[in-house]
Structure formats: C-alpha cells, structure tokens
Amino acid sequence: MTGNVSRSGGLRDVPRVPSYTSGTSGVPLLGDTIGDSLDRTAALHGGREALVDVPSGRRWTYAELVSDVDDLAHGLLAGGIGKGDRVGIWAPNRPEWTLIQYATAKIGAILVNINPAYRTHELRYVLEQAGVRLLVSAPEFKGSDYARMIEEARPECAGLEQVTLLDSPGWNELVDAGRAARRDRPDDLAAAQAALSPDDPINIQYTSGTTGFPKGATLSHHNILNNGYFVGELCHYTEQDRVCIPVPFYHCFGMVMGNLASTTHGATMVIPAPSFDPHATLEAVQAERCTSLYGVPTMFIAELADPDFDSFDLSSLRTGIMAGSPCPVEVMKQVIEHMGMSEVSICYGMTETSPVSLQTRSDDSIDQRVSTVGRVGPHLEVKIVDPATGLTVPRGEPGELCTRGYSVMLGYWNQPDKTGEAIDAARWMHTGDIGVMDDDGYVAITGRIKDVVIRGGENIYPREIEEFLYTHPDVLDAQVVGVPDRKYGEELMAWIQLRDGAEPLDTAAVRAFCEGRLAHYKIPRYVHIVDEFPMTVTGKVRKVEMRERSVALIEGL
C-alpha cells in the first residue's frame, strides 16, 4: 500500500469533499437571441394563447403577440432607436411592458428596467447613468405622478431625447408608425434582427442599492434567455402550462422566470393585476386555470390569509416558484396542501446572475425545499468559499456562495470598478450570501455576510431565529435584526406580525416562548409588534430600513 500511509503506519485522513458542484445536463444551452426564440415559438404554437391581461381582458395568441411586437419594433426603428441604444421602461405589470421587452430585444436596443417605486432623484440617476434615449412610462401609478416626475428629472438628463407615455396619443403614434414602417419597409426589422449576437447586452437591471445609488447589472440575450429556459425546464413547462405572474416585470422574477420561461416553452403568461393583490391573484388562477403561480413567501402568506381563500378553485395548480427570501416550513406545507402546488420549486439567485443559480426539483422532499435552496442549475457551477482566503471550504462548513457560468452578468453598466469587486478573475460571481453545501450538493442559505449578528463573539444567523419564532401559533411572520449594544456589541430585535385574532404578545411572552428551546444568546432582547414590514416592490423585506428604525426604537426605551 503506497501513497496513503502516514509515518506512524496508520491511514492518512481522507480529504473532505469540497463545497463545489456543477450542473450537468443532456439539454444544450440555447444559442438564439430573444427575438429569434420568440419567432421560433410562434412558428410552433402560433394559435395558442401567449399572453392574458386579466384586468383589461385583453388576450394574445403567439401569432398575435409576435405581430404586435414586430409593429412596435418597427416603430422603434422608425424613431431612430437601434442596436445598443437604451430604452427605459417605467411601469407596473401590463401587456405593454411585455411588448416593449420583446420589441427592444428584436432590434438590439438595451431595455432599462426602472423600479415603479422610484422617486424623482432615483429616476434621474438611472436615466443619466444608463444614458436612456427613449423612456416609455405609465402616466401614473398608485398616486405617483410619473409624468410630473419625468418632467422634473428631464432637464438634467442630457441623453433623454424621447418620452412616450402609455395610454396617450404618443403611444398610439409609436405603434401606428411601426405598422406603416412594417408595410413600407418590411425588411428593416429582419435586417436589424439578423445583425444581433446572443452575447450582446440586452437588459440593464438596477440592484436595490442598500448603500448609495444602485448598480446596473448588464445582461445579455444568452444570460436571460437560457436562465428563463432552464428554470422552465426544471418546472417541466410545456405549451399546456399557464403561468400566473404577480411578481414585477421590472425584476428578473417577472421578466425572466415569468415571461422568458413561458415563451421558450410555448406556455401562457397571465397578468393578474398591475401590482401584487392577493385576492386578484387567486381570482386569476381560478378564472384562467393557471398551472403555475409565482411569488415570494410573503405573497403566498397573504394569499393563504385571504378571507375568501377557501372559496377559490385552485385545482388547476401543479407547480410554481417561491423565491426572493427563505420560505418558512409551515408556509411551504400550506402551499402544497391547500393550494395544490405539489411540485412548487424554490429558486435562489440574484439579478447579477440572470437570476437563478440554484433550484429545487419537483421530486425533492418538503424538507429539502424549506431547508435548502436546491441544487445547482444546468450548465452552472457553485462553490462555497472562506471569505477571508477565497479557498473552497469542505462540505458542511459555512462560507460565501459563489457561482459561475452562462448566467453571470456582463458587468455593472459603466462601473468596471464595481464589476471587479463582484466578479473575480476566474469569472466567479461573489454573492455576499452565506451558504452551506451538504453531501448531496444541496445548498442552505443561512444569511448575508453583512446580516450576521455578532453578540459577545457569537455569530448569530437571523434566519434560524425567524424560523423558530414562526412556530409560535400566534406569529404570522417574523424578521430578526441586530441592534447596537454596549455590553455585547450587538443584540437581537424581533419584528413580529401577529395572526388575525391572536392574543397580544410582548417581549416577556416571546422570551418565555424561547427559553429552554433556543440558546440564551439567540433569544431576542427586544420585540416589536408590527402590522407589516418595510418591503421592496419585489416583496423582499428591507432589513437595512428595519435596522435603522430599530435603533431609533431602542433609543426611545
């Protein structure tokens, strides 16, 4: 025996398996541009329903969708918009958003997604930073006067040449000009489409920006088309599926996992409402016989809590995607049992990775779907590294999750320094999330590197406490943050939403519930009962804001 005997004569320790895995697949990557992919689907499924807008009752078959997309694409070309030009879209979920998404892709213009929650200074920054030439916008939404804010921002946006408001003569003129150009110069669009490469940038999505201004993740056809396709593959989509999309189009969840996953499979996109409405979502699933439903956990919690929930027929549901934040065990069980989503999938990702890197499979156990974010996606790699050394840690040990492959963004728009901070020389995207990989390659996300609470030298991961608090019968949802403490450096504060009709809870009651079941240093020192959490438009809890408000709250005690 040679090579594995120590000097003392015993066997050397077998090296532990590293936290690295890659996604093999017998299904090849797509080599199309987004426009070519849509044309291919329409050629196969032209008569099938492609898009349904429940609020307005408008419907498109794939043949009709491609026709309207082509009209709009011709209109953009006729207006001087071409390959590489940036076109902003500032609107809630509505059919025109989808039309713009595919029309810009057909001519190679770069779509710039603008968060519907933005205000004037944020709008101004994005328009200027991306160099938007044309802005397509809703006139207003939820009391926000978009038209007024655009006029306030416009003087400082030198590159903004055109503004087109939806539901206005300007929009109709754009479409009419496209129809005329399509009739008079039918070859223009084909020539523009033929000049595109799948590796061209096609989309800029601005990250939340917890500090300072957001960064524009720049994504190619190849990035997002393939990510949408393989997310749909793992959901087993076919042309028979009808996907209810209450998550926002301006985010990857809506426009990639929703729209592109659907159109690469000939499935139907269903828009239940301009923004998330639990009742409208349930109504849409019932009326349109949706087979798949998307949402972050808070959306599913709201749907399950709808007073009329039991009256809806959700028997058409088979699958769906839950993403954006960790899913509590009880929520997953209720989604499967009461909503019929037996194949519901958990996805993990980030805007910079198009977005999905890890996903559970339809035959995974409930435990795997709630305790992990699944396994690596096809044609991708993930690893867990020591943040200090960059070396891959053994399986079972925590570290920073990194991912590499077709999904990694081209970079942050015009910010090479920020790109270099996120993507290393070997093209690994550093997520900033803490993960643990098990022996089967499943990854559990235990928190953000910056969210770890260090109390008296003990590292505390808020998700563990949140999951525990959720087991309290009166707790609807819980979020835990760290607050400054003179003695321990940091202490824990729990923000808690109570179920309807629940008995009031105070700090003493919560601490009593935790005593003997959590280590003493994991028991929240402070408890704050709230009706709702500060949220982003995509349904993610804004822990940065919670921490700021928590500091003010404890100072007042």
PDB file of C-alpha atoms in Angstrom, residues 60-338:
ATOM      1  CA  TRP A  60     -52.927  37.480 -27.471  1.00  0.00           C
ATOM      2  CA  THR A  61     -52.126  34.253 -29.266  1.00  0.00           C
ATOM      3  CA  TYR A  62     -48.463  33.721 -30.081  1.00  0.00           C
ATOM      4  CA  ALA A  63     -49.118  34.813 -33.667  1.00  0.00           C
ATOM      5  CA  GLU A  64     -50.828  37.988 -32.433  1.00  0.00           C
ATOM      6  CA  LEU A  65     -48.114  38.648 -29.848  1.00  0.00           C
ATOM      7  CA  VAL A  66     -45.323  38.437 -32.438  1.00  0.00           C
ATOM      8  CA  SER A  67     -47.291  40.665 -34.795  1.00  0.00           C
ATOM      9  CA  ASP A  68     -47.730  43.370 -32.130  1.00  0.00           C
ATOM     10  CA  VAL A  69     -44.086  43.020 -31.042  1.00  0.00           C
ATOM     11  CA  ASP A  70     -42.977  43.444 -34.658  1.00  0.00           C
ATOM     12  CA  ASP A  71     -45.157  46.538 -35.089  1.00  0.00           C
ATOM     13  CA  LEU A  72     -43.577  48.080 -32.015  1.00  0.00           C
ATOM     14  CA  ALA A  73     -40.068  47.075 -33.097  1.00  0.00           C
ATOM     15  CA  HIS A  74     -40.612  48.737 -36.488  1.00  0.00           C
ATOM     16  CA  GLY A  75     -41.880  51.822 -34.662  1.00  0.00           C
ATOM     17  CA  LEU A  76     -38.734  51.995 -32.549  1.00  0.00           C
ATOM     18  CA  LEU A  77     -36.537  51.643 -35.634  1.00  0.00           C
ATOM     19  CA  ALA A  78     -38.521  54.327 -37.449  1.00  0.00           C
ATOM     20  CA  GLY A  79     -37.989  56.607 -34.455  1.00  0.00           C
ATOM     21  CA  GLY A  80     -34.234  56.231 -34.673  1.00  0.00           C
ATOM     22  CA  ILE A  81     -33.764  53.644 -31.920  1.00  0.00           C
ATOM     23  CA  GLY A  82     -31.337  50.874 -32.804  1.00  0.00           C
ATOM     24  CA  LYS A  83     -28.816  48.359 -31.535  1.00  0.00           C
ATOM     25  CA  GLY A  84     -27.142  49.411 -28.299  1.00  0.00           C
ATOM     26  CA  ASP A  85     -29.490  52.326 -27.596  1.00  0.00           C
ATOM     27  CA  ARG A  86     -31.019  52.316 -24.126  1.00  0.00           C
ATOM     28  CA  VAL A  87     -34.800  52.278 -23.789  1.00  0.00           C
ATOM     29  CA  GLY A  88     -36.230  52.772 -20.310  1.00  0.00           C
ATOM     30  CA  ILE A  89     -39.487  51.196 -19.163  1.00  0.00           C
ATOM     31  CA  TRP A  90     -41.170  52.628 -16.064  1.00  0.00           C
ATOM     32  CA  ALA A  91     -44.487  50.939 -15.476  1.00  0.00           C
ATOM     33  CA  PRO A  92     -46.254  48.294 -13.414  1.00  0.00           C
ATOM     34  CA  ASN A  93     -47.162  44.894 -14.857  1.00  0.00           C
ATOM     35  CA  ARG A  94     -49.201  45.365 -18.006  1.00  0.00           C
ATOM     36  CA  PRO A  95     -49.085  43.914 -21.523  1.00  0.00           C
ATOM     37  CA  GLU A  96     -47.188  46.873 -22.966  1.00  0.00           C
ATOM     38  CA  TRP A  97     -44.286  46.051 -20.647  1.00  0.00           C
ATOM     39  CA  THR A  98     -44.015  42.619 -22.256  1.00  0.00           C
ATOM     40  CA  LEU A  99     -44.368  44.057 -25.769  1.00  0.00           C
ATOM     41  CA  ILE A 100     -41.530  46.508 -25.094  1.00  0.00           C
ATOM     42  CA  GLN A 101     -39.387  43.730 -23.625  1.00  0.00           C
ATOM     43  CA  TYR A 102     -39.535  41.657 -26.795  1.00  0.00           C
ATOM     44  CA  ALA A 103     -39.574  44.582 -29.253  1.00  0.00           C
ATOM     45  CA  THR A 104     -36.338  46.042 -27.873  1.00  0.00           C
ATOM     46  CA  ALA A 105     -34.766  42.573 -27.915  1.00  0.00           C
ATOM     47  CA  LYS A 106     -35.664  42.185 -31.592  1.00  0.00           C
ATOM     48  CA  ILE A 107     -33.775  45.320 -32.613  1.00  0.00           C
ATOM     49  CA  GLY A 108     -30.907  45.016 -30.115  1.00  0.00           C
ATOM     50  CA  ALA A 109     -31.878  48.040 -28.015  1.00  0.00           C
ATOM     51  CA  ILE A 110     -30.988  47.635 -24.344  1.00  0.00           C
ATOM     52  CA  LEU A 111     -34.037  47.639 -22.100  1.00  0.00           C
ATOM     53  CA  VAL A 112     -33.504  49.540 -18.846  1.00  0.00           C
ATOM     54  CA  ASN A 113     -35.886  48.349 -16.128  1.00  0.00           C
ATOM     55  CA  ILE A 114     -36.964  51.133 -13.781  1.00  0.00           C
ATOM     56  CA  ASN A 115     -38.441  50.308 -10.391  1.00  0.00           C
ATOM     57  CA  PRO A 116     -42.068  51.531 -10.105  1.00  0.00           C
ATOM     58  CA  ALA A 117     -41.302  52.697  -6.555  1.00  0.00           C
ATOM     59  CA  TYR A 118     -38.596  55.140  -7.645  1.00  0.00           C
ATOM     60  CA  ARG A 119     -38.948  58.830  -6.992  1.00  0.00           C
ATOM     61  CA  THR A 120     -37.510  61.747  -8.930  1.00  0.00           C
ATOM     62  CA  HIS A 121     -33.896  61.602  -7.698  1.00  0.00           C
ATOM     63  CA  GLU A 122     -33.688  57.836  -8.301  1.00  0.00           C
ATOM     64  CA  LEU A 123     -35.286  58.165 -11.726  1.00  0.00           C
ATOM     65  CA  ARG A 124     -32.886  60.944 -12.653  1.00  0.00           C
ATOM     66  CA  TYR A 125     -29.894  58.849 -11.606  1.00  0.00           C
ATOM     67  CA  VAL A 126     -30.925  55.803 -13.639  1.00  0.00           C
ATOM     68  CA  LEU A 127     -31.813  57.791 -16.766  1.00  0.00           C
ATOM     69  CA  GLU A 128     -28.483  59.583 -16.667  1.00  0.00           C
ATOM     70  CA  GLN A 129     -26.319  56.646 -15.589  1.00  0.00           C
ATOM     71  CA  ALA A 130     -27.697  54.326 -18.280  1.00  0.00           C
ATOM     72  CA  GLY A 131     -27.857  57.051 -20.931  1.00  0.00           C
ATOM     73  CA  VAL A 132     -31.505  56.358 -21.725  1.00  0.00           C
ATOM     74  CA  ARG A 133     -32.551  57.837 -25.112  1.00  0.00           C
ATOM     75  CA  LEU A 134     -36.225  56.808 -25.026  1.00  0.00           C
ATOM     76  CA  LEU A 135     -38.351  56.398 -21.915  1.00  0.00           C
ATOM     77  CA  VAL A 136     -41.648  54.539 -22.101  1.00  0.00           C
ATOM     78  CA  SER A 137     -43.668  55.175 -18.973  1.00  0.00           C
ATOM     79  CA  ALA A 138     -47.065  54.802 -17.386  1.00  0.00           C
ATOM     80  CA  PRO A 139     -48.526  58.293 -16.786  1.00  0.00           C
ATOM     81  CA  GLU A 140     -49.094  57.466 -13.135  1.00  0.00           C
ATOM     82  CA  PHE A 141     -49.415  54.562 -10.737  1.00  0.00           C
ATOM     83  CA  LYS A 142     -50.819  54.261  -7.216  1.00  0.00           C
ATOM     84  CA  GLY A 143     -50.954  58.010  -6.762  1.00  0.00           C
ATOM     85  CA  SER A 144     -47.427  58.578  -8.073  1.00  0.00           C
ATOM     86  CA  ASP A 145     -47.440  61.135 -10.877  1.00  0.00           C
ATOM     87  CA  TYR A 146     -44.818  59.622 -13.179  1.00  0.00           C
ATOM     88  CA  ALA A 147     -45.361  62.243 -15.863  1.00  0.00           C
ATOM     89  CA  ARG A 148     -44.595  65.064 -13.420  1.00  0.00           C
ATOM     90  CA  MET A 149     -41.516  63.308 -12.042  1.00  0.00           C
ATOM     91  CA  ILE A 150     -40.208  62.753 -15.565  1.00  0.00           C
ATOM     92  CA  GLU A 151     -40.541  66.440 -16.325  1.00  0.00           C
ATOM     93  CA  GLU A 152     -38.707  67.290 -13.093  1.00  0.00           C
ATOM     94  CA  ALA A 153     -35.858  64.889 -13.919  1.00  0.00           C
ATOM     95  CA  ARG A 154     -35.604  65.598 -17.634  1.00  0.00           C
ATOM     96  CA  PRO A 155     -33.592  68.857 -17.605  1.00  0.00           C
ATOM     97  CA  GLU A 156     -30.626  67.052 -16.027  1.00  0.00           C
ATOM     98  CA  CYS A 157     -30.802  64.019 -18.367  1.00  0.00           C
ATOM     99  CA  ALA A 158     -28.982  65.239 -21.449  1.00  0.00           C
ATOM    100  CA  GLY A 159     -29.313  61.959 -23.313  1.00  0.00           C
ATOM    101  CA  LEU A 160     -33.077  61.600 -22.903  1.00  0.00           C
ATOM    102  CA  GLU A 161     -34.481  62.507 -26.308  1.00  0.00           C
ATOM    103  CA  GLN A 162     -37.968  60.991 -26.250  1.00  0.00           C
ATOM    104  CA  VAL A 163     -40.648  60.216 -23.682  1.00  0.00           C
ATOM    105  CA  THR A 164     -43.671  58.127 -24.595  1.00  0.00           C
ATOM    106  CA  LEU A 165     -46.487  57.751 -22.106  1.00  0.00           C
ATOM    107  CA  LEU A 166     -48.684  54.673 -22.222  1.00  0.00           C
ATOM    108  CA  ASP A 167     -52.432  55.333 -22.674  1.00  0.00           C
ATOM    109  CA  SER A 168     -51.572  58.513 -24.577  1.00  0.00           C
ATOM    110  CA  PRO A 169     -51.552  59.638 -28.220  1.00  0.00           C
ATOM    111  CA  GLY A 170     -47.755  59.259 -28.150  1.00  0.00           C
ATOM    112  CA  TRP A 171     -48.004  55.523 -27.603  1.00  0.00           C
ATOM    113  CA  ASN A 172     -50.587  55.152 -30.354  1.00  0.00           C
ATOM    114  CA  GLU A 173     -48.390  57.171 -32.695  1.00  0.00           C
ATOM    115  CA  LEU A 174     -45.435  54.885 -31.981  1.00  0.00           C
ATOM    116  CA  VAL A 175     -47.492  51.795 -32.788  1.00  0.00           C
ATOM    117  CA  ASP A 176     -49.064  53.382 -35.879  1.00  0.00           C
ATOM    118  CA  ALA A 177     -45.657  54.467 -37.156  1.00  0.00           C
ATOM    119  CA  GLY A 178     -44.470  50.902 -36.708  1.00  0.00           C
ATOM    120  CA  ARG A 179     -47.364  49.484 -38.711  1.00  0.00           C
ATOM    121  CA  ALA A 180     -46.696  51.936 -41.519  1.00  0.00           C
ATOM    122  CA  ALA A 181     -42.963  51.160 -41.500  1.00  0.00           C
ATOM    123  CA  ARG A 182     -43.669  47.434 -41.446  1.00  0.00           C
ATOM    124  CA  ARG A 183     -45.860  47.851 -44.509  1.00  0.00           C
ATOM    125  CA  ASP A 184     -43.495  50.164 -46.395  1.00  0.00           C
ATOM    126  CA  ARG A 185     -40.116  48.758 -45.286  1.00  0.00           C
ATOM    127  CA  PRO A 186     -40.808  45.178 -44.188  1.00  0.00           C
ATOM    128  CA  ASP A 187     -37.151  44.113 -44.368  1.00  0.00           C
ATOM    129  CA  ASP A 188     -35.866  46.642 -41.823  1.00  0.00           C
ATOM    130  CA  LEU A 189     -36.661  44.530 -38.785  1.00  0.00           C
ATOM    131  CA  ALA A 190     -35.316  41.321 -40.294  1.00  0.00           C
ATOM    132  CA  ALA A 191     -32.036  43.088 -41.090  1.00  0.00           C
ATOM    133  CA  ALA A 192     -31.773  44.506 -37.572  1.00  0.00           C
ATOM    134  CA  GLN A 193     -32.551  41.132 -36.030  1.00  0.00           C
ATOM    135  CA  ALA A 194     -30.008  39.330 -38.202  1.00  0.00           C
ATOM    136  CA  ALA A 195     -27.257  41.700 -37.043  1.00  0.00           C
ATOM    137  CA  LEU A 196     -27.566  40.645 -33.403  1.00  0.00           C
ATOM    138  CA  SER A 197     -25.436  38.234 -31.384  1.00  0.00           C
ATOM    139  CA  PRO A 198     -26.700  36.256 -28.377  1.00  0.00           C
ATOM    140  CA  ASP A 199     -23.800  37.761 -26.426  1.00  0.00           C
ATOM    141  CA  ASP A 200     -24.957  41.356 -26.998  1.00  0.00           C
ATOM    142  CA  PRO A 201     -26.149  43.281 -23.919  1.00  0.00           C
ATOM    143  CA  ILE A 202     -29.933  43.459 -23.979  1.00  0.00           C
ATOM    144  CA  ASN A 203     -31.050  44.440 -20.476  1.00  0.00           C
ATOM    145  CA  ILE A 204     -29.920  46.635 -17.575  1.00  0.00           C
ATOM    146  CA  GLN A 205     -31.459  45.913 -14.188  1.00  0.00           C
ATOM    147  CA  TYR A 206     -30.630  48.111 -11.239  1.00  0.00           C
ATOM    148  CA  THR A 207     -29.879  46.363  -7.977  1.00  0.00           C
ATOM    149  CA  SER A 208     -31.529  47.554  -4.795  1.00  0.00           C
ATOM    150  CA  GLY A 209     -28.536  49.537  -3.599  1.00  0.00           C
ATOM    151  CA  THR A 210     -28.563  49.192   0.184  1.00  0.00           C
ATOM    152  CA  THR A 211     -25.921  51.903   0.346  1.00  0.00           C
ATOM    153  CA  GLY A 212     -25.528  54.687  -2.186  1.00  0.00           C
ATOM    154  CA  PHE A 213     -27.080  54.537  -5.632  1.00  0.00           C
ATOM    155  CA  PRO A 214     -27.989  51.228  -7.301  1.00  0.00           C
ATOM    156  CA  LYS A 215     -25.728  49.500  -9.822  1.00  0.00           C
ATOM    157  CA  GLY A 216     -26.918  48.480 -13.286  1.00  0.00           C
ATOM    158  CA  ALA A 217     -26.431  44.755 -13.850  1.00  0.00           C
ATOM    159  CA  THR A 218     -25.981  44.351 -17.599  1.00  0.00           C
ATOM    160  CA  LEU A 219     -27.368  41.121 -19.044  1.00  0.00           C
ATOM    161  CA  SER A 220     -27.158  39.550 -22.496  1.00  0.00           C
ATOM    162  CA  HIS A 221     -29.648  37.582 -24.596  1.00  0.00           C
ATOM    163  CA  HIS A 222     -27.631  34.471 -23.701  1.00  0.00           C
ATOM    164  CA  ASN A 223     -27.795  35.240 -19.970  1.00  0.00           C
ATOM    165  CA  ILE A 224     -31.516  35.692 -19.521  1.00  0.00           C
ATOM    166  CA  LEU A 225     -32.902  33.588 -22.375  1.00  0.00           C
ATOM    167  CA  ASN A 226     -31.118  30.491 -21.101  1.00  0.00           C
ATOM    168  CA  ASN A 227     -31.927  31.194 -17.483  1.00  0.00           C
ATOM    169  CA  GLY A 228     -35.616  31.539 -18.241  1.00  0.00           C
ATOM    170  CA  TYR A 229     -35.500  28.397 -20.359  1.00  0.00           C
ATOM    171  CA  PHE A 230     -33.796  26.177 -17.784  1.00  0.00           C
ATOM    172  CA  VAL A 231     -35.934  27.461 -14.899  1.00  0.00           C
ATOM    173  CA  GLY A 232     -38.916  26.455 -17.025  1.00  0.00           C
ATOM    174  CA  GLU A 233     -37.336  23.099 -17.813  1.00  0.00           C
ATOM    175  CA  LEU A 234     -36.979  22.301 -14.112  1.00  0.00           C
ATOM    176  CA  CYS A 235     -40.645  23.266 -13.657  1.00  0.00           C
ATOM    177  CA  HIS A 236     -41.473  20.844 -16.519  1.00  0.00           C
ATOM    178  CA  TYR A 237     -43.200  23.554 -18.553  1.00  0.00           C
ATOM    179  CA  THR A 238     -44.864  22.729 -21.869  1.00  0.00           C
ATOM    180  CA  GLU A 239     -47.253  24.584 -24.136  1.00  0.00           C
ATOM    181  CA  GLN A 240     -50.055  23.343 -21.851  1.00  0.00           C
ATOM    182  CA  ASP A 241     -48.913  25.465 -18.904  1.00  0.00           C
ATOM    183  CA  ARG A 242     -50.442  28.762 -17.838  1.00  0.00           C
ATOM    184  CA  VAL A 243     -48.177  30.802 -15.573  1.00  0.00           C
ATOM    185  CA  CYS A 244     -49.670  33.372 -13.190  1.00  0.00           C
ATOM    186  CA  ILE A 245     -47.139  36.193 -12.742  1.00  0.00           C
ATOM    187  CA  PRO A 246     -47.965  38.540  -9.830  1.00  0.00           C
ATOM    188  CA  VAL A 247     -44.266  39.345  -9.337  1.00  0.00           C
ATOM    189  CA  PRO A 248     -42.989  42.540 -11.016  1.00  0.00           C
ATOM    190  CA  PHE A 249     -41.774  42.537 -14.604  1.00  0.00           C
ATOM    191  CA  TYR A 250     -39.120  45.124 -13.796  1.00  0.00           C
ATOM    192  CA  HIS A 251     -37.373  42.402 -11.808  1.00  0.00           C
ATOM    193  CA  CYS A 252     -35.833  39.174 -13.141  1.00  0.00           C
ATOM    194  CA  PHE A 253     -38.520  37.181 -11.343  1.00  0.00           C
ATOM    195  CA  GLY A 254     -41.170  38.606 -13.656  1.00  0.00           C
ATOM    196  CA  MET A 255     -39.450  39.195 -16.980  1.00  0.00           C
ATOM    197  CA  VAL A 256     -37.067  36.191 -16.969  1.00  0.00           C
ATOM    198  CA  MET A 257     -38.532  33.467 -14.764  1.00  0.00           C
ATOM    199  CA  GLY A 258     -42.027  34.545 -15.800  1.00  0.00           C
ATOM    200  CA  ASN A 259     -42.020  35.809 -19.379  1.00  0.00           C
ATOM    201  CA  LEU A 260     -38.949  34.120 -20.857  1.00  0.00           C
ATOM    202  CA  ALA A 261     -39.613  30.812 -19.109  1.00  0.00           C
ATOM    203  CA  SER A 262     -43.077  30.894 -20.674  1.00  0.00           C
ATOM    204  CA  THR A 263     -42.206  31.959 -24.212  1.00  0.00           C
ATOM    205  CA  THR A 264     -39.350  29.447 -24.522  1.00  0.00           C
ATOM    206  CA  HIS A 265     -41.890  26.690 -23.827  1.00  0.00           C
ATOM    207  CA  GLY A 266     -44.985  27.997 -25.607  1.00  0.00           C
ATOM    208  CA  ALA A 267     -46.721  28.495 -22.245  1.00  0.00           C
ATOM    209  CA  THR A 268     -49.196  31.271 -21.428  1.00  0.00           C
ATOM    210  CA  MET A 269     -48.257  34.373 -19.423  1.00  0.00           C
ATOM    211  CA  VAL A 270     -51.094  35.530 -17.151  1.00  0.00           C
ATOM    212  CA  ILE A 271     -51.020  39.019 -15.603  1.00  0.00           C
ATOM    213  CA  PRO A 272     -53.388  39.040 -12.589  1.00  0.00           C
ATOM    214  CA  ALA A 273     -53.014  42.742 -11.682  1.00  0.00           C
ATOM    215  CA  PRO A 274     -50.665  45.709 -12.228  1.00  0.00           C
ATOM    216  CA  SER A 275     -49.063  45.046  -8.831  1.00  0.00           C
ATOM    217  CA  PHE A 276     -49.466  42.335  -6.267  1.00  0.00           C
ATOM    218  CA  ASP A 277     -53.004  41.852  -4.984  1.00  0.00           C
ATOM    219  CA  PRO A 278     -53.609  38.540  -3.196  1.00  0.00           C
ATOM    220  CA  HIS A 279     -57.326  38.417  -3.986  1.00  0.00           C
ATOM    221  CA  ALA A 280     -56.825  39.313  -7.647  1.00  0.00           C
ATOM    222  CA  THR A 281     -54.094  36.677  -7.895  1.00  0.00           C
ATOM    223  CA  LEU A 282     -56.371  33.955  -6.564  1.00  0.00           C
ATOM    224  CA  GLU A 283     -59.150  35.097  -8.887  1.00  0.00           C
ATOM    225  CA  ALA A 284     -56.791  34.931 -11.882  1.00  0.00           C
ATOM    226  CA  VAL A 285     -55.592  31.428 -11.014  1.00  0.00           C
ATOM    227  CA  GLN A 286     -59.191  30.260 -10.828  1.00  0.00           C
ATOM    228  CA  ALA A 287     -60.521  32.073 -13.903  1.00  0.00           C
ATOM    229  CA  GLU A 288     -57.568  31.282 -16.168  1.00  0.00           C
ATOM    230  CA  ARG A 289     -56.963  27.746 -14.852  1.00  0.00           C
ATOM    231  CA  CYS A 290     -53.328  28.551 -14.140  1.00  0.00           C
ATOM    232  CA  THR A 291     -50.995  25.617 -13.617  1.00  0.00           C
ATOM    233  CA  SER A 292     -48.165  27.619 -12.074  1.00  0.00           C
ATOM    234  CA  LEU A 293     -48.036  30.513  -9.597  1.00  0.00           C
ATOM    235  CA  TYR A 294     -45.086  32.704  -8.630  1.00  0.00           C
ATOM    236  CA  GLY A 295     -44.345  34.718  -5.523  1.00  0.00           C
ATOM    237  CA  VAL A 296     -42.082  35.500  -2.625  1.00  0.00           C
ATOM    238  CA  PRO A 297     -43.096  33.873   0.686  1.00  0.00           C
ATOM    239  CA  THR A 298     -44.897  37.000   1.906  1.00  0.00           C
ATOM    240  CA  MET A 299     -47.129  36.868  -1.181  1.00  0.00           C
ATOM    241  CA  PHE A 300     -48.112  33.265  -0.524  1.00  0.00           C
ATOM    242  CA  ILE A 301     -48.725  34.126   3.145  1.00  0.00           C
ATOM    243  CA  ALA A 302     -51.082  36.918   2.044  1.00  0.00           C
ATOM    244  CA  GLU A 303     -52.921  34.631  -0.390  1.00  0.00           C
ATOM    245  CA  LEU A 304     -53.377  31.917   2.221  1.00  0.00           C
ATOM    246  CA  ALA A 305     -54.688  34.545   4.649  1.00  0.00           C
ATOM    247  CA  ASP A 306     -57.266  35.930   2.178  1.00  0.00           C
ATOM    248  CA  PRO A 307     -60.705  35.820   3.880  1.00  0.00           C
ATOM    249  CA  ASP A 308     -62.193  34.165   0.794  1.00  0.00           C
ATOM    250  CA  PHE A 309     -59.358  31.700   0.245  1.00  0.00           C
ATOM    251  CA  ASP A 310     -61.490  28.599   0.751  1.00  0.00           C
ATOM    252  CA  SER A 311     -63.953  29.725  -1.922  1.00  0.00           C
ATOM    253  CA  PHE A 312     -61.407  29.625  -4.760  1.00  0.00           C
ATOM    254  CA  ASP A 313     -60.961  26.635  -7.035  1.00  0.00           C
ATOM    255  CA  LEU A 314     -57.185  26.242  -7.300  1.00  0.00           C
ATOM    256  CA  SER A 315     -57.274  22.667  -8.543  1.00  0.00           C
ATOM    257  CA  SER A 316     -55.528  23.599 -11.794  1.00  0.00           C
ATOM    258  CA  LEU A 317     -52.305  24.460  -9.955  1.00  0.00           C
ATOM    259  CA  ARG A 318     -49.464  21.983 -10.291  1.00  0.00           C
ATOM    260  CA  THR A 319     -46.288  23.924  -9.723  1.00  0.00           C
ATOM    261  CA  GLY A 320     -44.884  27.395  -9.176  1.00  0.00           C
ATOM    262  CA  ILE A 321     -41.858  29.198  -7.874  1.00  0.00           C
ATOM    263  CA  MET A 322     -41.168  30.650  -4.465  1.00  0.00           C
ATOM    264  CA  ALA A 323     -38.073  32.822  -4.308  1.00  0.00           C
ATOM    265  CA  GLY A 324     -36.680  36.094  -3.035  1.00  0.00           C
ATOM    266  CA  SER A 325     -36.342  35.093   0.611  1.00  0.00           C
ATOM    267  CA  PRO A 326     -36.353  31.922   2.714  1.00  0.00           C
ATOM    268  CA  CYS A 327     -39.634  30.010   2.905  1.00  0.00           C
ATOM    269  CA  PRO A 328     -40.950  29.099   6.363  1.00  0.00           C
ATOM    270  CA  VAL A 329     -41.731  25.403   6.731  1.00  0.00           C
ATOM    271  CA  GLU A 330     -45.401  25.914   7.544  1.00  0.00           C
ATOM    272  CA  VAL A 331     -45.929  28.156   4.535  1.00  0.00           C
ATOM    273  CA  MET A 332     -44.479  25.524   2.212  1.00  0.00           C
ATOM    274  CA  LYS A 333     -46.713  22.852   3.733  1.00  0.00           C
ATOM    275  CA  GLN A 334     -49.807  25.031   3.304  1.00  0.00           C
ATOM    276  CA  VAL A 335     -48.922  25.927  -0.301  1.00  0.00           C
ATOM    277  CA  ILE A 336     -48.643  22.231  -1.145  1.00  0.00           C
ATOM    278  CA  GLU A 337     -51.667  21.093   0.872  1.00  0.00           C
ATOM    279  CA  HIS A 338     -54.132  23.961   0.396  1.00  0.00           C
TER     280      HIS A 338
END
